XYZ file of C-alpha atoms in Angstrom:
713
model
C 0.329 0.394 0.384
C 2.864 2.635 -0.029
C 2.835 3.493 -3.628
C -0.470 2.268 -3.895
C -2.004 5.838 -2.545
C 0.364 7.828 -4.538
C -0.154 6.097 -7.661
C -4.051 6.147 -6.899
C -4.207 10.155 -6.208
C -2.314 10.727 -9.471
C -4.354 9.206 -11.693
C -7.392 10.307 -10.071
C -5.768 14.297 -10.023
C -5.140 13.849 -14.061
C -8.977 12.788 -14.738
C -9.888 15.718 -12.440
C -7.842 17.900 -14.487
C -8.813 16.428 -17.655
C -12.933 16.870 -16.782
C -12.325 20.535 -15.826
C -10.016 21.364 -18.723
C -12.807 19.444 -21.376
C -15.781 21.538 -19.524
C -13.950 24.905 -19.801
C -11.693 24.336 -22.833
C -12.319 23.171 -26.878
C -10.481 19.987 -27.604
C -11.599 19.980 -31.221
C -10.763 23.840 -32.062
C -7.849 24.356 -29.650
C -4.052 24.075 -30.223
C -3.019 20.966 -28.604
C 0.166 22.465 -26.927
C -2.215 24.881 -25.297
C -4.470 21.919 -24.070
C -1.008 20.371 -23.066
C 0.645 22.785 -21.687
C -3.012 24.090 -19.579
C -3.340 20.320 -18.739
C 0.114 19.858 -17.111
C -0.090 22.944 -15.072
C -3.598 22.535 -13.336
C -2.347 18.507 -12.785
C 0.907 19.563 -11.400
C -1.059 22.257 -8.635
C -3.700 19.453 -7.849
C -1.214 17.221 -6.968
C 0.713 19.071 -4.983
C -3.178 19.788 -3.009
C -3.685 16.045 -2.839
C -0.530 14.457 -2.048
C 0.490 16.806 0.825
C -1.626 15.063 3.723
C 0.565 11.952 2.508
C 3.794 14.168 3.187
C 2.303 14.994 6.572
C 1.368 11.641 7.887
C 4.609 10.164 6.546
C 6.941 12.770 8.321
C 4.763 11.935 11.727
C 5.501 8.870 10.974
C 8.910 9.127 10.946
C 9.239 11.366 13.616
C 8.172 9.055 16.124
C 10.972 6.629 14.476
C 13.128 9.223 15.376
C 12.219 9.097 18.864
C 12.128 5.952 19.444
C 15.801 5.363 17.890
C 17.015 7.971 20.544
C 14.945 6.272 23.382
C 15.019 2.834 22.649
C 13.060 1.795 25.833
C 11.265 4.559 27.092
C 10.067 4.658 30.944
C 6.483 5.582 31.545
C 7.548 8.480 34.069
C 3.684 8.933 35.776
C 3.554 5.079 36.232
C 7.002 5.264 37.884
C 6.140 8.019 40.241
C 3.312 6.940 41.412
C 4.945 3.331 42.107
C 7.741 5.143 44.167
C 5.091 7.494 45.865
C 3.033 4.132 46.969
C 6.349 2.629 48.070
C 7.691 5.354 50.454
C 4.192 6.431 51.949
C 2.707 2.797 52.620
C 4.961 1.240 55.376
C 3.382 -2.059 56.001
C 3.755 -2.626 52.289
C 5.975 -5.771 52.239
C 9.787 -5.221 50.320
C 9.205 -7.828 48.567
C 5.695 -6.378 46.488
C 7.769 -2.576 46.458
C 10.467 -4.407 44.639
C 8.144 -6.444 42.332
C 6.175 -2.784 41.615
C 9.390 -0.892 41.038
C 11.159 -3.781 38.402
C 7.378 -3.896 36.879
C 7.924 -0.316 36.175
C 11.220 -0.202 34.990
C 10.390 -3.407 32.232
C 7.584 -0.872 30.546
C 7.315 -1.579 26.986
C 8.755 0.176 24.532
C 6.947 3.037 22.500
C 5.314 1.323 18.995
C 5.194 3.537 16.028
C 2.569 2.303 13.912
C 2.823 2.548 10.179
C 0.416 4.440 8.079
C -1.178 2.815 5.471
C -0.353 5.196 2.968
C 3.115 5.487 4.281
C 5.581 6.201 1.687
C 9.302 5.275 1.552
C 11.955 7.960 2.173
C 13.832 9.299 -0.857
C 10.298 9.029 -3.124
C 8.861 12.206 -1.722
C 11.737 14.994 -2.463
C 12.507 13.206 -5.530
C 8.741 13.588 -6.316
C 8.345 16.993 -5.076
C 11.385 18.598 -6.864
C 10.179 17.481 -10.065
C 6.614 18.504 -9.170
C 8.002 22.054 -7.924
C 10.326 22.748 -10.295
C 8.518 21.865 -13.430
C 5.337 24.019 -12.203
C 7.849 26.930 -11.495
C 9.398 26.928 -15.745
C 6.042 26.787 -16.604
C 4.553 29.710 -14.557
C 7.859 32.278 -15.336
C 8.724 30.988 -18.585
C 6.529 28.781 -20.756
C 3.132 29.383 -20.211
C 3.732 33.462 -20.872
C 5.380 32.878 -24.218
C 2.543 30.008 -25.296
C 0.121 33.060 -24.043
C 1.541 35.367 -26.524
C 1.925 32.984 -29.203
C -1.372 31.598 -29.006
C -2.846 35.358 -28.944
C -0.452 36.048 -32.273
C -1.604 36.804 -35.365
C 1.021 35.862 -37.473
C 0.375 33.396 -40.424
C 3.535 31.174 -39.663
C 4.950 29.758 -36.443
C 8.087 32.032 -37.196
C 6.369 35.162 -37.423
C 4.033 33.944 -34.185
C 7.444 33.149 -32.001
C 8.344 36.612 -33.516
C 5.950 38.314 -32.021
C 5.585 36.375 -28.626
C 9.078 37.236 -28.026
C 8.871 40.568 -28.768
C 5.950 40.887 -26.382
C 7.456 38.693 -23.383
C 11.076 41.127 -24.063
C 9.891 43.450 -21.396
C 8.148 40.761 -19.014
C 11.424 38.548 -19.037
C 13.427 41.886 -19.101
C 12.066 43.568 -15.657
C 13.064 39.988 -13.660
C 16.704 39.486 -15.532
C 17.377 43.219 -14.307
C 15.922 42.910 -10.716
C 17.822 39.286 -10.545
C 21.087 41.051 -12.003
C 20.976 44.192 -9.481
C 20.604 41.202 -6.584
C 23.375 39.650 -8.234
C 25.687 42.407 -8.156
C 24.615 43.628 -4.422
C 25.920 40.372 -3.364
C 29.162 40.353 -5.077
C 30.108 43.799 -3.785
C 29.223 43.595 -0.340
C 32.127 41.757 1.759
C 29.664 41.009 4.420
C 27.045 38.161 2.210
C 28.903 35.509 1.013
C 25.717 33.531 -0.508
C 26.229 29.834 -2.140
C 24.003 27.999 -4.851
C 21.683 26.768 -1.943
C 21.234 30.144 -0.572
C 20.573 31.661 -3.971
C 18.245 29.030 -4.795
C 16.600 29.898 -1.502
C 16.185 33.397 -2.363
C 14.802 32.528 -5.785
C 12.127 30.526 -3.964
C 11.056 32.997 -1.206
C 10.755 35.566 -4.050
C 8.184 33.707 -5.987
C 6.541 32.395 -2.805
C 6.272 36.050 -1.776
C 5.025 37.278 -4.827
C 2.401 34.358 -4.759
C 1.505 35.282 -0.680
C 0.497 38.707 -1.791
C -1.862 37.422 -4.521
C -3.207 34.418 -2.265
C -4.376 36.740 0.648
C -6.481 39.031 -1.562
C -7.815 35.489 -3.417
C -8.422 33.887 0.222
C -10.311 37.129 1.727
C -12.773 37.240 -0.963
C -13.475 33.685 -0.967
C -13.682 32.821 3.184
C -16.823 35.411 2.507
C -18.310 35.146 -0.736
C -18.688 31.282 -1.145
C -20.944 30.666 2.292
C -22.753 33.899 1.357
C -23.536 32.801 -2.059
C -24.580 29.088 -0.823
C -27.010 31.202 1.873
C -28.414 33.654 -0.968
C -28.728 30.786 -3.343
C -31.465 28.973 -0.983
C -33.788 32.860 -2.070
C -35.564 31.654 -5.507
C -36.436 35.480 -5.458
C -32.867 36.642 -5.106
C -31.550 34.340 -7.814
C -34.226 35.397 -10.444
C -33.764 38.962 -9.989
C -29.572 38.352 -10.287
C -30.800 36.642 -13.585
C -32.580 39.007 -14.732
C -29.604 41.442 -14.118
C -27.098 39.415 -15.992
C -29.628 39.012 -18.887
C -29.786 42.684 -19.328
C -25.479 43.166 -19.256
C -25.237 40.211 -21.250
C -27.371 41.459 -24.214
C -25.600 44.679 -23.955
C -22.421 42.499 -24.585
C -23.829 40.276 -27.043
C -25.181 43.115 -29.092
C -21.339 44.423 -29.045
C -19.767 41.462 -30.146
C -22.000 40.958 -33.254
C -21.352 44.560 -33.981
C -17.775 44.029 -33.484
C -17.885 40.622 -35.945
C -19.813 42.788 -38.726
C -17.222 45.388 -38.238
C -14.211 42.400 -38.399
C -16.489 41.063 -41.911
C -16.518 43.860 -43.276
C -12.853 44.532 -43.034
C -12.431 40.986 -44.489
C -14.853 41.410 -47.299
C -12.595 44.421 -48.438
C -9.324 42.738 -48.080
C -11.149 39.410 -49.887
C -12.248 41.634 -52.624
C -9.332 43.852 -53.283
C -6.414 41.235 -53.344
C -7.088 38.444 -55.572
C -5.821 34.947 -56.529
C -2.751 35.569 -57.823
C -1.838 38.105 -55.124
C 1.135 36.806 -52.838
C -0.485 38.031 -49.882
C -3.861 35.373 -50.850
C -2.720 32.916 -48.436
C -2.955 35.028 -45.837
C -6.106 36.428 -46.688
C -7.312 32.437 -47.038
C -6.239 31.844 -44.051
C -8.102 34.982 -42.139
C -11.587 33.685 -44.343
C -11.000 29.976 -42.736
C -11.399 31.683 -39.052
C -14.873 33.225 -40.568
C -17.807 31.879 -39.949
C -19.782 29.646 -42.218
C -22.172 32.351 -43.566
C -19.781 34.799 -44.071
C -17.514 32.616 -45.712
C -20.193 31.813 -48.170
C -21.385 35.590 -48.787
C -17.625 36.066 -49.410
C -17.057 33.378 -51.649
C -20.322 34.114 -54.209
C -19.191 37.958 -54.584
C -15.656 36.875 -55.741
C -14.086 36.704 -58.806
C -10.989 34.618 -58.894
C -10.020 35.363 -62.444
C -9.286 39.148 -62.250
C -5.606 39.901 -62.070
C -4.449 42.353 -59.073
C -2.342 43.945 -61.508
C -4.880 45.448 -63.601
C -5.688 48.176 -61.451
C -4.162 50.614 -59.294
C -5.281 49.852 -56.131
C -3.737 50.357 -52.418
C -2.967 46.458 -51.196
C -2.740 46.204 -47.674
C 0.394 45.152 -46.145
C 1.408 42.087 -44.362
C 1.334 43.554 -41.071
C -2.531 44.576 -41.067
C -3.093 41.533 -42.335
C -1.518 40.077 -38.955
C -3.517 42.992 -37.425
C -6.490 41.617 -38.996
C -6.588 38.150 -38.368
C -5.769 38.725 -34.594
C -9.108 40.920 -34.759
C -11.071 38.168 -36.430
C -10.057 35.428 -34.182
C -10.995 37.634 -31.027
C -14.679 38.716 -32.552
C -15.452 35.168 -33.604
C -14.401 33.474 -30.257
C -16.220 36.444 -28.155
C -19.678 36.143 -30.298
C -19.085 32.476 -29.829
C -18.956 32.853 -26.238
C -21.911 35.264 -25.586
C -24.277 33.353 -28.110
C -23.490 30.488 -25.783
C -23.768 32.220 -22.448
C -27.162 33.797 -23.614
C -28.594 30.162 -24.499
C -27.247 28.734 -20.928
C -29.042 32.153 -19.299
C -32.077 31.735 -20.456
C -32.424 28.202 -19.430
C -31.399 29.051 -15.761
C -34.080 32.012 -15.792
C -36.825 29.729 -17.498
C -36.008 27.082 -15.093
C -35.903 29.958 -11.988
C -39.478 30.702 -13.111
C -40.774 27.460 -13.189
C -39.810 26.952 -9.549
C -41.261 30.074 -8.579
C -44.729 28.621 -10.378
C -44.387 25.385 -8.749
C -43.573 26.462 -4.897
C -47.504 27.091 -4.728
C -48.762 24.069 -6.498
C -50.877 21.962 -4.822
C -50.662 18.721 -6.421
C -46.932 18.859 -5.673
C -46.025 17.801 -9.173
C -43.020 19.576 -10.943
C -44.412 21.269 -14.088
C -42.142 22.884 -16.890
C -43.052 25.540 -19.197
C -40.986 23.783 -21.844
C -41.054 19.956 -21.929
C -37.296 18.599 -21.208
C -35.224 17.962 -24.398
C -33.782 14.384 -23.407
C -34.659 12.492 -20.333
C -32.777 9.424 -19.416
C -33.436 6.412 -17.829
C -33.098 7.226 -14.276
C -34.533 10.716 -14.423
C -37.677 8.461 -16.192
C -37.796 6.149 -13.085
C -36.562 7.581 -10.190
C -36.247 11.651 -10.751
C -40.302 12.193 -11.349
C -42.013 15.250 -11.322
C -42.775 14.391 -7.546
C -39.474 13.988 -6.776
C -38.338 16.681 -8.537
C -41.104 18.914 -6.629
C -39.953 18.111 -3.280
C -35.878 18.452 -4.271
C -36.346 22.040 -6.162
C -39.104 23.634 -4.016
C -38.281 22.297 -0.405
C -35.349 20.399 0.230
C -32.655 22.385 -2.113
C -33.094 25.907 -0.176
C -32.535 23.694 3.034
C -29.536 22.033 2.041
C -28.096 25.419 0.695
C -28.432 27.023 4.358
C -27.261 24.180 5.809
C -24.155 23.723 3.136
C -23.323 27.585 3.941
C -23.545 27.374 7.717
C -20.748 24.961 7.448
C -18.458 26.620 4.927
C -19.280 30.030 7.321
C -17.600 27.862 10.458
C -14.878 26.593 7.984
C -14.352 30.379 7.264
C -14.191 31.721 10.788
C -11.742 28.826 11.726
C -9.472 29.570 9.205
C -9.415 33.645 9.765
C -8.662 32.748 13.583
C -6.249 30.326 12.236
C -4.417 32.611 10.073
C -4.180 35.592 12.921
C -3.181 33.034 15.362
C -0.617 30.687 13.743
C 2.264 31.669 14.523
C 1.649 31.107 18.691
C 3.202 27.737 19.766
C 2.996 28.484 23.091
C 0.536 28.117 24.256
C -1.124 26.691 20.706
C -3.841 28.760 19.459
C -4.209 27.557 15.849
C -6.954 25.165 15.641
C -5.785 23.294 12.885
C -2.257 22.846 14.536
C -4.480 21.312 18.002
C -6.479 18.814 15.928
C -3.476 17.709 14.022
C -1.050 17.562 17.677
C -3.847 15.227 18.973
C -4.028 12.852 16.678
C -0.478 12.754 16.557
C -0.519 11.365 19.978
C -2.552 8.677 19.437
C -1.229 8.406 15.509
C -4.742 8.232 14.291
C -3.127 8.713 10.711
C -6.750 8.535 8.984
C -7.763 11.363 11.134
C -4.561 13.272 10.439
C -5.072 12.437 6.558
C -8.500 13.349 6.587
C -8.117 16.905 8.585
C -5.440 17.589 6.230
C -7.463 17.078 3.535
C -10.642 18.925 3.849
C -8.234 22.238 5.540
C -6.458 22.786 2.182
C -8.939 21.502 0.245
C -11.158 24.391 1.408
C -8.541 26.864 1.360
C -8.052 25.631 -2.318
C -11.650 25.759 -3.205
C -11.909 29.147 -2.103
C -8.451 30.127 -3.501
C -9.321 28.521 -6.984
C -12.749 29.564 -7.366
C -12.071 33.045 -7.795
C -9.815 32.725 -10.436
C -12.103 31.308 -12.268
C -14.685 33.865 -11.057
C -12.909 36.792 -11.706
C -12.665 38.617 -15.122
C -9.868 40.958 -16.342
C -12.380 42.870 -19.248
C -12.433 40.617 -22.126
C -8.691 39.355 -21.970
C -9.021 36.802 -19.372
C -12.470 35.259 -19.031
C -13.613 32.036 -17.933
C -16.743 30.218 -19.213
C -18.031 26.682 -19.343
C -19.103 24.814 -22.300
C -16.091 24.709 -24.128
C -15.912 28.650 -24.763
C -12.542 29.928 -22.616
C -10.193 30.924 -25.088
C -6.214 29.940 -25.007
C -5.418 32.827 -23.316
C -7.699 32.395 -20.385
C -6.531 28.649 -20.085
C -2.895 29.576 -20.245
C -3.284 32.681 -17.681
C -5.079 30.117 -15.359
C -2.401 27.984 -15.750
C 0.007 30.217 -14.734
C -2.323 31.758 -11.853
C -2.504 28.349 -10.270
C 1.259 27.427 -10.622
C 2.287 30.596 -8.552
C -0.564 30.271 -5.793
C -0.018 26.882 -5.345
C 3.338 26.505 -3.374
C 2.304 29.673 -1.348
C -0.783 27.971 -0.347
C 0.411 25.088 1.072
C 3.739 26.715 2.688
C 0.891 28.322 4.603
C -1.392 25.223 5.403
C 1.863 23.935 6.612
C 2.200 26.969 8.946
C -1.289 27.040 10.351
C -0.910 23.226 11.356
C 2.768 23.836 12.732
C 4.383 21.184 10.408
C 6.963 24.213 8.839
C 9.699 24.475 11.514
C 10.327 27.900 10.946
C 7.099 28.602 12.298
C 7.045 26.162 14.822
C 10.472 26.694 15.943
C 11.057 22.948 16.931
C 14.031 21.101 15.837
C 12.234 17.974 14.271
C 12.310 16.459 11.059
C 10.512 18.155 8.374
C 7.954 17.486 5.491
C 9.710 16.770 2.445
C 8.012 19.799 0.717
C 9.350 21.887 3.143
C 13.125 20.397 2.531
C 12.497 21.289 -0.803
C 11.894 25.161 -0.156
C 14.877 25.323 1.901
C 15.502 27.002 4.869
C 14.395 30.768 5.014
C 16.580 31.898 7.688
C 18.878 33.183 4.917
C 15.952 35.833 4.804
C 14.602 36.688 8.241
C 13.080 39.586 7.241
C 10.559 37.265 4.999
C 10.752 34.684 7.532
C 10.096 36.388 10.742
C 7.983 39.204 9.195
C 6.582 38.861 5.740
C 5.173 35.347 6.026
C 3.703 35.591 9.599
C 2.580 39.173 9.761
C 0.958 39.891 6.044
C -1.870 36.551 6.096
C -3.271 38.598 9.339
C -4.698 41.119 6.199
C -6.818 38.653 5.523
C -9.392 39.460 8.058
C -9.381 43.551 6.686
C -10.172 41.574 3.257
C -13.244 39.182 4.687
C -14.437 42.823 5.819
C -14.189 43.939 3.016
C -15.747 41.243 1.154
C -18.670 41.317 3.785
C -19.842 44.568 3.253
C -19.174 44.419 -0.806
C -16.601 47.294 -0.831
C -15.397 45.954 -3.594
C -18.735 46.284 -5.577
C -19.631 49.145 -4.421
C -16.301 50.606 -5.792
C -16.605 49.132 -9.263
C -20.196 50.509 -9.498
C -19.012 54.264 -8.608
C -16.209 53.679 -11.637
C -19.167 52.890 -14.162
C -18.940 48.743 -13.910
C -22.297 48.027 -13.317
C -22.925 45.387 -10.416
C -25.972 43.711 -8.542
C -26.545 45.477 -5.672
C -30.116 45.598 -4.235
C -30.276 49.045 -3.009
C -29.556 50.708 -6.671
C -31.643 52.550 -9.181
C -29.449 51.483 -11.739
C -29.633 47.618 -10.594
C -33.474 48.270 -10.614
C -33.374 49.608 -14.082
C -31.297 46.948 -15.691
C -33.491 44.179 -13.463
C -36.743 45.390 -15.172
C -34.870 45.052 -18.374
C -33.808 41.670 -17.870
C -36.946 40.568 -17.022
C -38.577 42.057 -19.955
C -35.721 40.561 -22.526
C -36.513 37.245 -20.774
C -40.290 37.597 -21.426
C -39.578 38.314 -25.016
C -37.367 35.388 -25.303
C -39.777 33.095 -23.733
C -42.826 34.392 -25.788
C -40.775 33.490 -29.238
C -39.909 30.197 -27.648
C -43.771 29.368 -27.309
C -44.730 30.144 -30.810
C -41.546 27.908 -31.978
C -43.191 25.012 -29.517
C -46.484 25.564 -30.630
C -45.391 25.596 -34.186
C -43.429 22.782 -34.170
C -46.415 20.807 -32.324
C -49.053 21.998 -35.172
C -46.679 20.598 -37.885
C -45.920 17.171 -36.489
C -49.987 16.868 -35.400
C -49.815 17.920 -39.247
C -47.672 14.950 -40.710
C -49.026 12.431 -38.565
C -52.314 12.995 -39.240
C -52.011 12.857 -42.899
C -49.558 10.058 -42.413
C -52.598 7.994 -40.656
C -54.804 8.693 -43.597
C -52.824 7.726 -45.873
C -52.176 4.573 -44.312
C -55.930 3.792 -43.631
C -56.660 4.915 -47.462
C -53.916 2.259 -49.019
C -55.041 -0.651 -46.485
C -58.168 -0.339 -47.733
C -57.642 -0.719 -51.188
C -55.588 -3.384 -50.480
C -58.562 -5.052 -48.648
C -61.166 -4.506 -51.322
C -59.112 -4.877 -54.257
C -59.928 -8.375 -56.022
C -57.867 -9.823 -58.997
C -60.577 -9.360 -61.920
C -60.582 -8.271 -65.114
C -61.232 -4.473 -65.574
C -63.858 -3.464 -68.001
C -63.595 -0.790 -70.648
C -66.159 1.496 -68.574
C -63.983 1.297 -65.313
C -60.721 1.574 -66.913
C -62.268 5.014 -68.287
C -63.781 6.022 -65.333
C -60.318 5.579 -63.551
C -58.386 7.120 -65.811
C -57.107 10.761 -64.168
C -58.473 13.456 -66.333
C -56.059 16.555 -66.908
C -58.804 18.922 -66.246
C -61.084 17.203 -63.905
C -60.533 18.548 -59.937
C -59.333 15.597 -57.397
C -62.029 14.717 -55.611
C -60.362 12.223 -53.403
C -59.823 13.891 -49.703
C -56.225 12.860 -49.258
C -55.147 14.044 -52.636
C -57.146 17.143 -52.150
C -55.383 18.058 -48.806
C -51.649 17.234 -49.892
C -52.374 19.928 -52.253
C -53.469 22.364 -49.736
C -50.630 21.356 -47.234
C -48.547 21.883 -50.232
C -49.856 25.329 -50.346
C -49.525 26.115 -46.656
C -46.970 24.526 -45.153
C -47.325 25.945 -41.795
C -51.061 26.750 -40.726
C -50.148 29.020 -37.860
C -53.258 28.920 -36.134
C -54.358 25.498 -37.033
C -57.410 23.839 -34.416
C -56.312 20.701 -34.538
C -59.593 19.742 -32.071
C -62.146 20.887 -34.512
C -60.910 18.446 -37.252
C -63.072 15.645 -38.381
C -62.299 12.793 -40.039
C -65.662 13.080 -42.090
C -66.201 15.923 -43.860
C -70.020 15.282 -43.666
C -71.090 15.632 -40.420
C -73.628 12.706 -39.902
C -75.665 14.542 -37.508
C -76.601 17.785 -39.433
C -75.998 16.667 -42.727
C -73.852 19.892 -43.142
C -70.123 20.036 -45.190
C -67.783 20.791 -42.094
C -64.602 22.268 -42.965
C -61.683 19.932 -42.794
C -59.963 22.310 -40.107
C -60.757 26.231 -38.908
C -58.455 29.310 -38.530
C -58.802 31.004 -35.452
C -58.815 34.456 -36.752
C -62.091 32.860 -38.840
C -63.783 31.446 -35.928
C -67.064 32.948 -34.582
C -65.774 32.679 -31.308
C -63.938 35.999 -30.368
C -61.993 34.810 -27.335
C -58.745 33.882 -28.728
C -58.369 36.582 -31.600
C -55.369 38.102 -29.605
C -53.464 35.190 -28.483
C -50.920 35.381 -31.028
C -50.280 38.935 -31.421
């Protein structure tokens, strides 16, 4: 079982990262190198989070082995003191009994160290952490920034994209090299400082972790408050519905802007396409741009193009290659943004329709959940287990309470984290609750409890940090969208953030649990992860100052998030945010509500039209089957007479008297009768009771009753 736990977690982390990448990325359209780099970055970060509990349990066992090696036959001091006191005070006790008690106290069994089920042999974890850490650092500081510029470049060749990426990253890399060079010069000039390679490596790691810790506290302070509050407010269906209306109004504005940008880009492409003909040297670049355009625009541009016209016959100012590179980049961005807004609009509509259905079904007396629009696909489990009754109880009764209970549990976790972040530097007494839990379990060597407690702690911290990474949005440059709508730039940017945030996150977790020697100030065996980070005593200002006191700022950030100070500041700057006590929020909510109503009426008309068309086809298909069956039954093999042949011969100028034939002709004339009333349809055109002819169908606009005249208005 020593290596099985490590192997299982590696496989699990790989499939978890692959699932998330499939949800946000697009395997069919995005470049393979972008997908591989993002998947590798996510896997390494998730591995660090999942393997840390195994490292902690293995370190506790190694500490026990070290203590047993120093004191192979430890004596139970309390038992020895009790026996000695009894021998001295009890004068009547025989000498032999006293001697027997002392000998039994001396022959105490040595300390037993139980090996954890997930024990990893020595030498494996340091190599594993070294490979994982330095690979993630290479990705976040060198490879991923270069691939970001490469993926966003509008070049038409690999050489052109690499050149653009190098130029864009020159300032980025030059800044770090300048700082690093200044530090090296300072160390070389100062005679009091004599740094070796190990110390220089520790300084580099400390610098990277300091930058990551600065960003970590900001994201953690937001997630500790926003995640429990979002689940608590999620139990209020009215709040969610109003917020959905607000999002609909904002998304419609963004959708219209994206469509306008796409039209402008397609207009530029059309001009370039008409200007540069088939024998122009830059025609290949234009064809590359056309392949990135939507298929509708490709057909229009191909239809209006004359490839047999030479470009040398007219004096035209042709665009340069730099202009085409810029246009190519603009087209990629416009198409990606347009597709993303379209998909998000459909998802938001489904959410709004579902929340409106929940609001309507809350007062249902039958306790049957009814949908406004029928579900497209239902699985076998949905049909047999998740019935309309079960759905009503879950959506209208149990789900709000589950959200409230989950919000309370998450709020308690957040309170424990905030308390521990402010008190983890205190070792005597131990005030950090996470350190108290781990030390209590260490005394009894309950490794299962240790690993579960460590995993829940670091998993909650990771959720608070990583969920904020997925939710933040930097204009339209960094934007995470589900359903395969995240662009390559955002995927690579998330990989960079994960690789920069995970090492300081794990160091902060080890500090909360007092497993880091620089925090607990104990001369005990350190975890393998801490040994890879190096001793921070080289930089006492960072080790004893920044790493201890800076995490306390999480309290201020939590208070600011609770009172929505960041949201209010963005709202004052002109970025509309959802706030219940704001006139702008009310106006956008009303606008979004009207947009949802309009889309709902449009969806209902489409559903009604499809239903009537389906009924029309099914009815006339049945009539044709009945008529063909009757002809087969009544026909007998007999010789036809001349009169019958003459009668059965179709005439060119006679009107067809067969009803199915006449209906087929009418069906061809009016392919989709919008207001056809299927209830008034009768199979027999002659009414047997009244003896009058009834029309085959009745249109609502020609009906005698005026109750449903304006239903379709």
